[in-house]
Amino acid sequence: MKTIKYILGLFVVIIISCSEDDINLNYLNSIQAPSNVSALFEITQDNSGLVRITPNSEGGVNYNVSLGDGSGEPISISQGENVEHIYAEGTYTVGIEAIGITGLSTTVSQDLVVSFRAPENLEITAQTDPSNPFIINVSATADFAASFLVYFDTSNPDEEGTPLGLDEIVSFEYAAVGDYTIRVVALSGGTETTELTQDVTISSPVELPIDFEVFDASVFQGFGGATNAVIDNPDPDGNDSAKVGQIIKGAGETWAGNVITLSSPIDFTTKKVIKMDIWSPRPGGRVLLKVENLDDSNIFFEKEVMITGASTWEEVSFDLSEIDTANSYQKIVLFFDFGDEGDGSADWTFYIDNLKQTVPSTGSFLKLMVEDFEDPTPTLLPFGNNTTAEVITLDDLPAGTGNVTENVAKLVKGSGAQVWAGVTLPLDEPLDLDTYSNISVKTWSPKVGAIVMLKIETDDPNVFVEVQMTTTVANAWEELVYDFSEAPSETWTKLIAFFDFGIEGDDSTYYFDDYQLTNNGTPQSLIENFEAPAPTLLPFGNNTTAEVITLDDLPAGTDNVTENVAKLVKGAGAQVWAGVTLPLDEPLDLDTYSSISVKTWSPKIDAVVMLKIETDDPNVFWEVQMTTTVSGAWEELIYDFSEAPSETWTKLIAFFDFGIEGDDSTYYFDDYILTD
């Protein structure tokens, strides 16, 4: 139809252009069909399969191009135009119909060969995932590649390749540690391929704490008829871990057990307690923990404990305080009901999780605030006839009875009050005496030698424990520490204090504050509190100043609990690394303590405060960063230096708003303390 319209149009032109006598169309009879019909094939050299087809002929004005791959109807184009089409690799017969001015046509066929070249310059990138040492992330690049196939373990003949696109990453999690060979096949889009292999090593350090989420199961082995595995947590009630260790004591030896071999010896210098979560179906069972030398099984230390069992998760503590730290221990061995033979049934199936080290109750200093009488003020219930108790502010304290917090509790044991008069503090949360063994309380008494008895009680008043302490000063604050390590495991919901216990009331007034759970270990070690004599501060970093000031020099709202504090101004234009150095009179004791705490006051939230420890050689240092969480208020930042090597650390260096150029902001800091 297109050809007819073209010819009619030509006739119209002829008629308009000539008079009737001049029309002579006889020459059309001499026009022949197009000849020398052919096509130019231009194949893009990128393995995309894109082909440009440009037909040509003598006498052709239009063309119908049949692509030859069954993709559709012929495509019509005019002389000088072309067709673009993407082919798969192969040989195709392309049809070219050339149509001349008179509608006559000539059709020819021409073979098109699409052959892809093999990819070149193949490179593999295989990296361990930072969140899981068993996962490898793989990407690849190659010239002329259309895509890739990744085989993560060439030793597995049944493995199917994982498709990998250009600029993509595929991941694979290996089941165990070991050496593996990755094979990557670069695909051209056709039959041509290029291959490359790369060896990877999967390793995971096995060290405490262990939670089985990322764990090398090859170091978890049973013996004597016991078996083990790492499985999905069968009971998330009481333990929300995804993975746990399973131990089955099968028919075999009465001493059957399981061993976890660690990557390095356990450090028992200060943390001599091993805790773990245990799920046991056997009520009143026993668990024996043994730590053993890597090479000599005769070097060991063991501790057996009773467990509740009854198919619930419970935390169990093994106190190894008596262990000989001169020996090396690198194996953790567990025996369930040592001396009894198992049978491999559900009654002999146990689960373990969350193995970790902690300090014993006689170890490093721990504290947890129970009540400090700040807002909201708690309920106080006095008893014993003519006895009153209330929470008051510092303004209501008599001269000379100043305290370090805003509110304190006051008790008046009036004339004629019972010898057992006192005050009850109901608790919002039960006391955690499983973690902490002591209760401390700050007291102020007008008498030396007055008995202050502290009583803990459950909701049943018949279940209680009492401990007595005696005041050693009069008309001054002192901290009394009460040892409740012998208290049974109960839900302790009340704290009851008896002042001048055993003596009838005589209108004496007592103050108390800061009920805290603590332990009876070594207290924190003060490094510097900036009291007299004031230490040397060495600011650095351009336009940065540092000095020790008194509370009187602090702006309103920045009160601190000690008389002196340190002040740093990071002036406009100060270096991003500007800070202040505190030379130490004594090296830091990081063999006993693992952390350093410092009280800070910042005008900004999310300001990085970096703490650096340094030897006399400035090239030997260790840095830890923390971030402020409040602005315009004091907070305590605790820096973990447990990974710092054993050196003679003689300098403490603080960087405020680290990484940000100075902007005239002022920072305060106080009380550098060694702690765990």
XYZ file of C-alpha atoms in Angstrom:
676
model
C 0.000 0.000 0.000
C 2.916 2.357 0.789
C 4.341 1.717 -2.678
C 0.999 2.622 -4.420
C 0.734 5.892 -2.502
C 4.267 6.795 -3.493
C 3.558 6.201 -7.213
C 0.278 8.170 -7.098
C 2.125 11.056 -5.527
C 4.637 10.934 -8.349
C 1.852 11.071 -10.932
C 0.372 14.135 -9.278
C 3.702 15.918 -9.454
C 4.065 15.025 -13.123
C 0.541 16.199 -13.973
C 0.998 19.499 -12.200
C 4.382 20.112 -13.707
C 3.480 19.451 -17.356
C 0.798 20.297 -19.781
C -1.304 17.504 -21.149
C 0.625 17.478 -24.387
C 3.981 17.236 -22.598
C 3.191 14.154 -20.361
C 5.317 11.168 -21.326
C 5.739 8.319 -18.802
C 7.331 5.839 -21.085
C 10.683 6.100 -19.268
C 9.156 4.457 -16.195
C 8.954 1.275 -18.114
C 12.728 1.214 -18.296
C 13.273 1.432 -14.451
C 14.350 -1.891 -13.002
C 14.139 -3.358 -9.516
C 16.956 -2.384 -7.095
C 20.195 -4.244 -7.540
C 23.340 -4.966 -5.538
C 21.252 -5.231 -2.372
C 23.325 -5.761 0.797
C 23.531 -4.799 4.471
C 26.336 -3.489 6.637
C 26.435 -5.215 10.046
C 28.091 -3.214 12.855
C 28.463 -5.367 16.008
C 29.187 -3.450 19.227
C 32.325 -4.874 20.846
C 31.100 -4.920 24.430
C 29.365 -8.303 24.506
C 25.998 -6.572 24.728
C 24.780 -8.202 21.477
C 23.812 -4.816 20.020
C 23.971 -4.870 16.185
C 23.363 -1.928 13.819
C 22.013 -3.021 10.392
C 22.343 -0.518 7.550
C 20.883 -1.711 4.190
C 22.068 -0.355 0.836
C 21.398 -0.956 -2.869
C 21.326 0.595 -6.289
C 17.854 2.006 -6.944
C 16.358 1.294 -3.540
C 14.437 4.017 -1.701
C 12.871 1.920 1.109
C 13.754 -1.336 2.867
C 12.037 -4.036 4.864
C 14.508 -5.671 7.262
C 13.723 -9.131 8.656
C 15.886 -9.615 11.768
C 16.127 -13.357 11.443
C 15.715 -14.230 15.155
C 11.933 -14.611 15.102
C 11.452 -11.454 17.144
C 8.668 -9.927 14.988
C 7.556 -8.431 11.684
C 10.038 -6.871 9.230
C 11.071 -3.319 10.056
C 10.547 -0.658 7.360
C 13.121 2.109 6.955
C 14.197 4.571 4.274
C 17.425 4.747 2.345
C 20.259 5.917 4.627
C 18.541 4.785 7.862
C 19.447 1.779 10.015
C 18.000 -0.707 12.444
C 19.453 -1.497 15.910
C 18.699 -4.811 17.595
C 20.167 -6.894 20.446
C 20.996 -10.485 19.551
C 22.048 -13.430 21.594
C 25.247 -15.089 20.512
C 24.665 -17.130 17.328
C 24.285 -17.097 13.517
C 21.208 -15.470 11.954
C 19.831 -15.047 8.402
C 18.831 -11.424 7.959
C 16.421 -10.655 5.113
C 16.744 -7.353 3.205
C 13.940 -6.315 0.826
C 14.931 -3.246 -1.235
C 12.010 -1.330 -2.844
C 12.600 0.986 -5.780
C 10.768 4.126 -6.928
C 8.329 2.148 -9.076
C 7.547 -0.357 -6.364
C 9.695 -3.030 -7.796
C 11.676 -4.845 -5.122
C 14.570 -7.182 -4.662
C 15.030 -9.460 -1.634
C 18.312 -10.941 -0.516
C 19.449 -12.904 2.541
C 22.673 -12.251 4.402
C 24.212 -14.209 7.290
C 24.901 -12.376 10.554
C 27.327 -13.981 12.990
C 27.191 -12.646 16.581
C 30.159 -13.971 18.539
C 31.021 -12.648 22.011
C 34.605 -12.290 23.138
C 35.777 -13.822 26.377
C 35.849 -11.431 29.380
C 39.248 -10.008 30.155
C 41.068 -8.667 33.247
C 38.910 -10.606 35.726
C 39.450 -9.545 39.348
C 37.847 -10.915 42.529
C 37.266 -9.002 45.758
C 36.508 -11.291 48.736
C 36.162 -9.650 52.143
C 35.146 -10.899 55.572
C 31.918 -9.324 56.785
C 32.675 -7.048 59.778
C 29.627 -8.343 61.664
C 30.353 -12.053 61.230
C 33.757 -13.661 60.534
C 32.040 -16.643 58.906
C 30.487 -14.508 56.134
C 32.423 -13.627 52.968
C 31.243 -10.818 50.699
C 32.297 -11.242 47.051
C 32.281 -8.835 44.113
C 34.037 -9.053 40.748
C 35.010 -6.934 37.758
C 36.046 -7.874 34.199
C 36.159 -6.206 30.828
C 33.432 -7.435 28.420
C 31.618 -9.359 31.170
C 27.839 -9.434 31.201
C 27.578 -11.098 34.646
C 29.295 -13.646 36.885
C 28.757 -16.942 38.671
C 30.334 -17.411 42.111
C 31.234 -20.807 43.566
C 32.166 -20.414 47.238
C 33.699 -23.841 47.778
C 35.381 -25.624 44.862
C 35.630 -28.807 46.929
C 31.843 -29.183 46.669
C 31.086 -30.685 43.227
C 27.352 -30.220 43.676
C 27.471 -26.498 44.371
C 25.401 -24.362 42.013
C 26.903 -21.042 41.074
C 25.460 -17.945 42.693
C 24.585 -15.271 40.093
C 26.464 -12.011 40.547
C 25.600 -8.900 38.563
C 27.875 -6.080 37.600
C 28.532 -3.708 40.540
C 26.809 -6.117 42.929
C 27.919 -8.098 46.007
C 26.898 -11.622 47.008
C 27.478 -13.120 50.453
C 27.933 -16.608 51.820
C 28.153 -17.886 55.392
C 30.520 -20.812 55.946
C 29.599 -23.437 58.496
C 33.058 -23.802 59.995
C 36.534 -22.350 60.045
C 39.022 -23.488 57.427
C 40.622 -22.688 54.089
C 38.284 -22.464 51.107
C 38.749 -21.741 47.395
C 36.314 -19.380 45.706
C 35.829 -19.716 41.929
C 34.334 -16.876 39.876
C 33.210 -17.409 36.280
C 32.871 -14.256 34.175
C 30.096 -14.659 31.579
C 30.174 -12.920 28.231
C 26.496 -13.349 27.493
C 27.430 -16.161 25.150
C 29.605 -19.218 25.249
C 32.860 -17.422 25.971
C 33.804 -17.323 29.680
C 36.802 -16.567 31.849
C 37.497 -18.090 35.274
C 39.574 -17.131 38.299
C 39.989 -18.644 41.794
C 40.941 -17.112 45.106
C 41.698 -18.746 48.457
C 40.033 -17.446 51.623
C 40.566 -18.399 55.252
C 37.637 -18.481 57.664
C 38.691 -18.059 61.253
C 37.001 -16.810 64.400
C 38.721 -16.206 67.729
C 37.012 -18.119 70.499
C 37.195 -16.012 73.636
C 34.997 -14.915 76.488
C 32.295 -13.724 76.336
C 30.690 -16.477 74.229
C 27.099 -16.120 73.021
C 27.054 -18.738 70.185
C 25.686 -16.194 67.693
C 29.060 -16.159 65.932
C 30.923 -19.227 67.083
C 33.434 -21.718 65.712
C 31.623 -24.961 66.513
C 34.728 -27.015 65.726
C 36.200 -26.096 69.138
C 33.058 -27.333 70.951
C 33.540 -31.061 71.500
C 31.988 -33.829 73.558
C 33.667 -36.810 75.186
C 32.702 -39.936 77.112
C 29.382 -40.278 75.304
C 28.331 -36.615 75.393
C 27.557 -34.722 72.182
C 27.056 -31.075 71.414
C 25.874 -28.650 68.739
C 25.046 -24.988 68.165
C 21.315 -24.728 67.493
C 18.433 -22.272 67.337
C 17.295 -21.312 70.826
C 14.435 -23.706 71.689
C 13.174 -21.589 74.599
C 13.379 -17.784 74.150
C 11.447 -17.265 77.387
C 14.114 -15.924 79.743
C 16.821 -15.820 77.070
C 16.190 -14.057 73.771
C 19.402 -15.233 72.063
C 18.961 -16.646 68.569
C 21.611 -19.358 69.008
C 22.610 -21.464 72.016
C 24.883 -24.402 72.753
C 23.216 -27.785 73.110
C 24.743 -30.583 75.233
C 23.338 -34.115 75.297
C 24.703 -36.571 77.834
C 24.299 -39.924 76.131
C 24.746 -43.454 77.369
C 28.394 -43.832 78.169
C 30.719 -42.686 80.901
C 29.524 -41.110 84.133
C 32.184 -38.437 83.557
C 30.933 -37.585 80.051
C 31.201 -33.873 79.321
C 31.990 -31.170 76.826
C 34.955 -28.899 76.268
C 35.317 -25.479 74.625
C 38.888 -24.726 73.578
C 39.586 -21.003 73.562
C 41.896 -19.151 71.206
C 43.999 -17.836 74.084
C 44.304 -18.343 77.848
C 41.690 -16.838 80.157
C 42.830 -13.767 82.078
C 41.934 -14.414 85.719
C 43.837 -11.406 87.081
C 40.729 -9.638 88.388
C 37.708 -11.333 86.815
C 37.646 -14.628 88.679
C 33.957 -15.480 88.248
C 32.539 -17.242 85.188
C 28.819 -16.819 84.655
C 26.590 -18.511 82.116
C 22.933 -19.096 81.345
C 21.927 -22.749 81.751
C 18.724 -24.543 80.771
C 18.336 -27.926 82.448
C 15.378 -30.316 82.543
C 16.654 -31.855 85.805
C 15.454 -30.131 89.001
C 18.191 -29.803 91.592
C 20.935 -30.911 89.249
C 24.635 -30.175 89.459
C 27.052 -28.540 87.046
C 30.807 -28.906 87.388
C 32.929 -26.260 85.662
C 36.573 -27.065 85.054
C 39.155 -24.752 83.504
C 42.160 -26.598 82.151
C 45.581 -25.989 80.667
C 45.767 -26.325 76.889
C 48.524 -28.947 76.859
C 48.608 -30.446 80.347
C 45.299 -31.823 81.640
C 46.828 -32.147 85.109
C 46.771 -28.351 85.425
C 43.180 -27.383 86.167
C 40.777 -25.740 88.601
C 37.138 -26.720 89.078
C 33.980 -25.610 90.876
C 30.623 -27.387 91.153
C 27.313 -25.600 91.783
C 23.714 -26.633 92.272
C 21.157 -25.424 89.731
C 17.394 -25.000 89.900
C 16.689 -26.834 86.656
C 12.993 -27.449 85.904
C 13.328 -26.573 82.176
C 13.889 -22.844 82.604
C 16.818 -20.541 81.892
C 18.845 -19.453 84.918
C 22.114 -17.604 85.397
C 24.737 -19.671 87.188
C 27.957 -18.280 88.719
C 31.179 -20.211 89.264
C 33.443 -18.380 91.704
C 37.068 -19.296 90.929
C 38.607 -16.806 93.351
C 41.021 -19.445 94.690
C 42.460 -20.230 91.270
C 46.247 -20.169 90.832
C 46.740 -17.329 88.349
C 50.340 -18.408 87.765
C 48.967 -21.226 85.615
C 47.515 -20.931 82.136
C 43.940 -22.078 81.474
C 42.598 -22.275 77.924
C 39.857 -24.899 78.078
C 36.387 -24.681 79.619
C 35.004 -28.117 80.492
C 31.410 -28.723 81.624
C 30.022 -31.827 83.353
C 26.295 -32.140 84.055
C 25.497 -34.380 87.039
C 29.032 -35.724 87.219
C 28.973 -39.362 88.408
C 25.589 -40.176 86.855
C 25.238 -41.916 83.513
C 23.068 -40.222 80.896
C 20.828 -41.904 78.351
C 20.691 -39.346 75.510
C 17.012 -38.592 76.100
C 15.304 -35.236 76.573
C 15.919 -35.666 80.311
C 19.643 -35.432 79.577
C 19.534 -32.546 77.097
C 20.939 -29.229 78.334
C 21.479 -25.781 76.821
C 24.111 -23.178 77.656
C 24.561 -19.564 76.583
C 26.201 -16.236 77.420
C 29.428 -17.430 79.012
C 31.247 -14.424 80.490
C 33.700 -13.308 83.147
C 32.903 -10.966 86.025
C 34.580 -9.863 89.197
C 33.713 -11.723 92.406
C 31.815 -10.002 95.183
C 35.176 -9.439 96.842
C 36.673 -8.000 93.695
C 36.505 -4.627 92.036
C 34.219 -1.874 93.215
C 30.639 -1.769 91.902
C 27.752 0.530 92.817
C 24.088 0.851 91.897
C 21.943 3.676 93.243
C 18.828 2.466 95.051
C 17.499 5.801 96.310
C 19.023 9.286 96.474
C 15.821 11.102 97.555
C 15.869 13.410 94.546
C 12.761 14.069 92.444
C 10.432 12.290 92.535
C 10.714 12.011 96.300
C 9.915 8.534 97.648
C 7.478 7.521 100.357
C 8.928 7.330 103.877
C 6.999 5.429 106.577
C 8.178 6.217 110.132
C 7.197 3.948 113.017
C 7.836 3.492 116.735
C 5.848 6.275 118.488
C 6.741 9.952 118.306
C 9.008 9.418 115.284
C 8.874 11.525 112.111
C 10.584 11.189 108.745
C 10.586 13.399 105.641
C 12.651 14.419 102.611
C 14.142 17.899 102.880
C 16.360 20.138 100.728
C 19.837 21.379 101.559
C 18.340 24.731 102.486
C 16.568 23.079 105.427
C 19.747 21.532 106.813
C 21.351 23.180 109.825
C 24.642 24.981 109.274
C 27.535 22.564 108.994
C 25.498 19.604 107.796
C 25.953 20.241 104.081
C 25.567 17.250 101.760
C 26.618 16.639 98.173
C 23.108 16.100 96.748
C 20.139 18.424 96.654
C 17.764 16.368 98.817
C 18.302 14.247 101.924
C 16.100 12.242 104.296
C 15.555 13.447 107.875
C 14.418 11.380 110.862
C 13.569 12.744 114.320
C 13.456 10.123 117.062
C 11.269 12.040 119.498
C 11.266 11.871 123.253
C 9.700 8.576 124.323
C 10.024 6.943 120.893
C 10.420 3.156 121.016
C 13.941 1.719 121.171
C 13.148 0.081 117.798
C 11.746 3.250 116.189
C 12.782 3.786 112.585
C 11.649 4.400 109.003
C 10.632 2.117 106.127
C 11.432 2.832 102.458
C 9.244 0.774 100.073
C 11.202 0.004 96.877
C 10.015 0.343 93.295
C 12.370 -2.497 92.237
C 13.564 -5.420 94.390
C 17.164 -5.317 95.594
C 19.644 -7.100 93.303
C 21.596 -8.982 95.949
C 22.595 -11.648 93.433
C 24.956 -9.165 91.780
C 25.737 -6.951 94.761
C 26.542 -8.110 98.274
C 26.455 -4.865 100.264
C 24.278 -1.838 100.845
C 25.870 1.500 101.640
C 24.114 4.550 103.104
C 25.415 8.014 103.968
C 24.432 8.992 107.495
C 24.686 12.011 109.768
C 24.330 11.415 113.500
C 24.661 13.748 116.518
C 26.291 10.864 118.428
C 29.389 8.691 118.200
C 28.704 5.013 118.856
C 25.021 5.102 117.889
C 23.829 1.804 116.371
C 22.272 2.235 112.930
C 20.601 -1.037 111.952
C 19.576 -1.747 108.367
C 16.904 -4.340 107.682
C 15.798 -5.791 104.335
C 12.369 -7.333 104.087
C 10.086 -9.068 101.556
C 6.365 -8.410 101.210
C 6.073 -11.008 103.957
C 7.338 -9.170 107.103
C 8.403 -12.500 108.568
C 11.122 -12.847 105.897
C 13.955 -10.414 106.679
C 17.683 -9.957 107.335
C 19.204 -7.371 109.695
C 22.739 -5.936 109.866
C 24.038 -3.435 112.429
C 26.712 -0.762 112.062
C 27.903 1.884 114.535
C 28.568 5.561 113.885
C 32.174 6.667 114.321
C 31.747 10.447 114.076
C 29.333 13.014 115.474
C 27.758 15.916 113.590
C 29.359 14.863 110.285
C 28.509 12.694 107.320
C 29.939 9.198 107.039
C 29.211 6.223 104.796
C 28.138 3.016 106.511
C 28.450 -0.187 104.488
C 26.254 -3.179 105.381
C 27.292 -6.697 104.357
C 24.306 -8.729 103.126
C 26.353 -11.424 101.397
C 24.774 -14.088 103.645
C 21.223 -13.028 102.820
C 19.201 -15.749 101.029
C 17.882 -15.237 97.509
C 14.506 -13.550 98.002
C 12.470 -10.713 96.525
C 13.588 -7.922 98.858
C 11.121 -5.024 98.500
C 11.712 -2.893 101.616
C 14.632 -1.073 103.269
C 14.169 -0.265 106.963
C 16.557 1.910 109.007
C 16.737 2.095 112.810
C 18.736 5.013 114.243
C 20.265 4.718 117.745
C 18.761 1.251 117.850
C 18.113 -0.093 121.364
C 17.930 3.404 122.905
C 14.682 5.218 123.692
C 14.037 8.387 121.717
C 15.499 11.629 123.027
C 14.502 14.137 120.327
C 17.718 13.536 118.371
C 17.725 14.278 114.643
C 19.423 12.055 112.050
C 19.982 12.544 108.326
C 20.615 9.892 105.693
C 21.086 9.765 101.925
C 22.130 7.632 98.958
C 21.112 4.061 99.552
C 23.391 2.183 97.133
C 23.960 -1.431 96.245
C 27.676 -2.146 96.226
C 30.167 -4.912 96.843
C 32.921 -5.215 99.375
C 35.859 -5.102 96.992
C 38.626 -2.673 96.257
C 37.235 0.870 95.792
C 37.819 2.969 92.761
C 41.151 4.798 92.648
C 41.136 8.560 92.333
C 43.636 9.870 89.793
C 42.934 13.602 90.049
C 40.081 15.694 91.490
C 41.771 19.099 90.969
C 41.667 19.921 94.667
C 44.652 21.547 96.402
C 47.361 21.376 95.360
C 46.021 22.117 91.882
C 47.827 20.080 89.192
C 49.537 21.337 86.056
C 47.327 21.565 82.961
C 48.968 21.895 79.541
C 46.567 23.073 76.808
C 47.503 22.690 73.131
C 46.024 23.205 69.665
C 46.042 26.995 69.065
C 43.802 29.427 70.947
C 43.005 26.862 73.659
C 43.159 27.591 77.390
C 42.851 25.367 80.455
C 42.853 26.143 84.181
C 41.614 24.917 87.560
C 38.781 27.020 88.977
C 36.608 26.970 92.095
C 32.862 26.468 92.298
C 32.484 30.220 92.795
C 33.823 30.763 89.275
C 31.341 28.385 87.655
C 28.400 29.952 85.817
C 24.968 29.521 87.370
C 23.577 26.036 86.744
C 26.942 24.324 86.451
C 27.384 23.383 90.102
C 29.646 20.445 90.806
C 30.018 18.246 93.874
C 33.671 19.074 94.594
C 35.277 22.404 95.397
C 37.523 22.663 92.325
C 37.023 21.719 88.684
C 39.041 22.022 85.477
C 37.934 24.393 82.736
C 38.866 24.291 79.055
C 37.992 26.918 76.435
C 38.330 25.785 72.821
C 38.646 29.193 71.209
C 37.597 30.244 67.717
C 40.056 28.779 65.246
C 41.470 26.204 67.657
C 42.633 23.019 65.945
C 40.180 20.142 65.584
C 42.563 18.164 67.821
C 42.948 20.865 70.481
C 42.920 19.607 74.060
C 44.696 19.509 77.400
C 47.400 17.280 78.904
C 47.513 16.273 82.571
C 50.980 14.983 83.593
C 50.581 12.317 86.298
C 52.537 12.029 89.543
C 52.066 8.235 89.484
C 51.625 5.974 86.414
C 48.128 4.632 85.781
C 47.424 1.228 87.343
C 45.746 -0.447 84.363
C 46.788 -3.884 85.596
C 44.232 -3.666 88.418
C 41.698 -1.390 86.747
C 40.343 -1.519 83.204
C 38.537 1.824 82.801
C 38.880 5.528 83.490
C 35.871 7.659 84.371
C 35.707 11.442 84.151
C 32.910 13.852 84.969
C 32.295 16.264 82.100
C 30.156 19.300 81.414
C 29.589 20.182 77.768
C 27.456 22.847 76.087
C 26.721 20.374 73.289
C 25.066 16.996 72.851
C 26.976 14.463 70.706
C 30.322 16.183 71.183
C 33.156 13.657 70.929
C 35.333 13.667 74.048
C 38.440 11.602 73.397
C 40.687 10.422 76.225
C 44.274 9.499 75.412
C 46.846 7.850 77.676
C 50.503 8.267 76.830
C 53.938 7.207 78.073
C 56.952 9.492 78.262
C 57.450 8.469 74.642
C 54.652 10.331 72.762
C 54.682 7.620 70.103
C 53.334 5.107 72.634
C 49.680 5.911 73.350
C 46.130 4.556 73.467
C 42.936 6.476 72.606
C 39.259 5.917 73.415
C 36.356 8.101 72.294
C 33.034 8.777 74.039
C 30.169 11.072 73.078
C 28.267 13.476 75.326
C 24.573 12.689 75.786
C 23.454 15.864 77.561
C 24.149 19.566 77.186
C 24.509 22.138 79.949
C 24.757 19.427 82.622
C 27.309 17.142 84.247
C 27.614 13.512 83.182
C 30.114 10.749 83.850
C 31.892 9.277 80.834
C 33.591 5.908 81.326
C 36.423 4.945 78.979
C 37.287 1.271 78.492
C 41.070 0.793 78.393
C 40.970 -2.982 78.928
C 42.678 -3.548 75.560
C 45.552 -1.144 76.281
C 48.957 -2.856 76.489
C 50.963 -2.943 79.706
C 53.038 0.252 79.675
C 54.094 3.019 82.061
C 51.272 5.459 81.328
C 52.284 8.888 82.649
C 49.943 11.313 80.894
C 46.192 11.811 80.520
C 45.132 13.883 77.505
C 41.565 15.052 76.887
C 40.185 16.331 73.559
C 36.826 18.111 73.739
C 34.568 18.241 70.636
C 37.286 16.253 68.888
C 37.318 16.642 65.108
C 35.563 20.044 65.179
C 37.337 23.375 64.895
C 37.157 25.580 67.976
C 34.160 27.918 68.329
C 34.776 29.548 71.744
C 32.874 26.771 73.582
C 33.703 26.175 77.265
C 33.966 22.704 78.804
C 34.393 21.611 82.445
C 35.757 18.316 83.735
C 36.507 16.752 87.099
C 37.373 13.543 88.964
C 39.575 11.347 86.820
C 39.017 7.919 88.455
C 40.385 4.430 87.781
C 37.557 1.889 87.832
C 36.402 -1.422 86.433
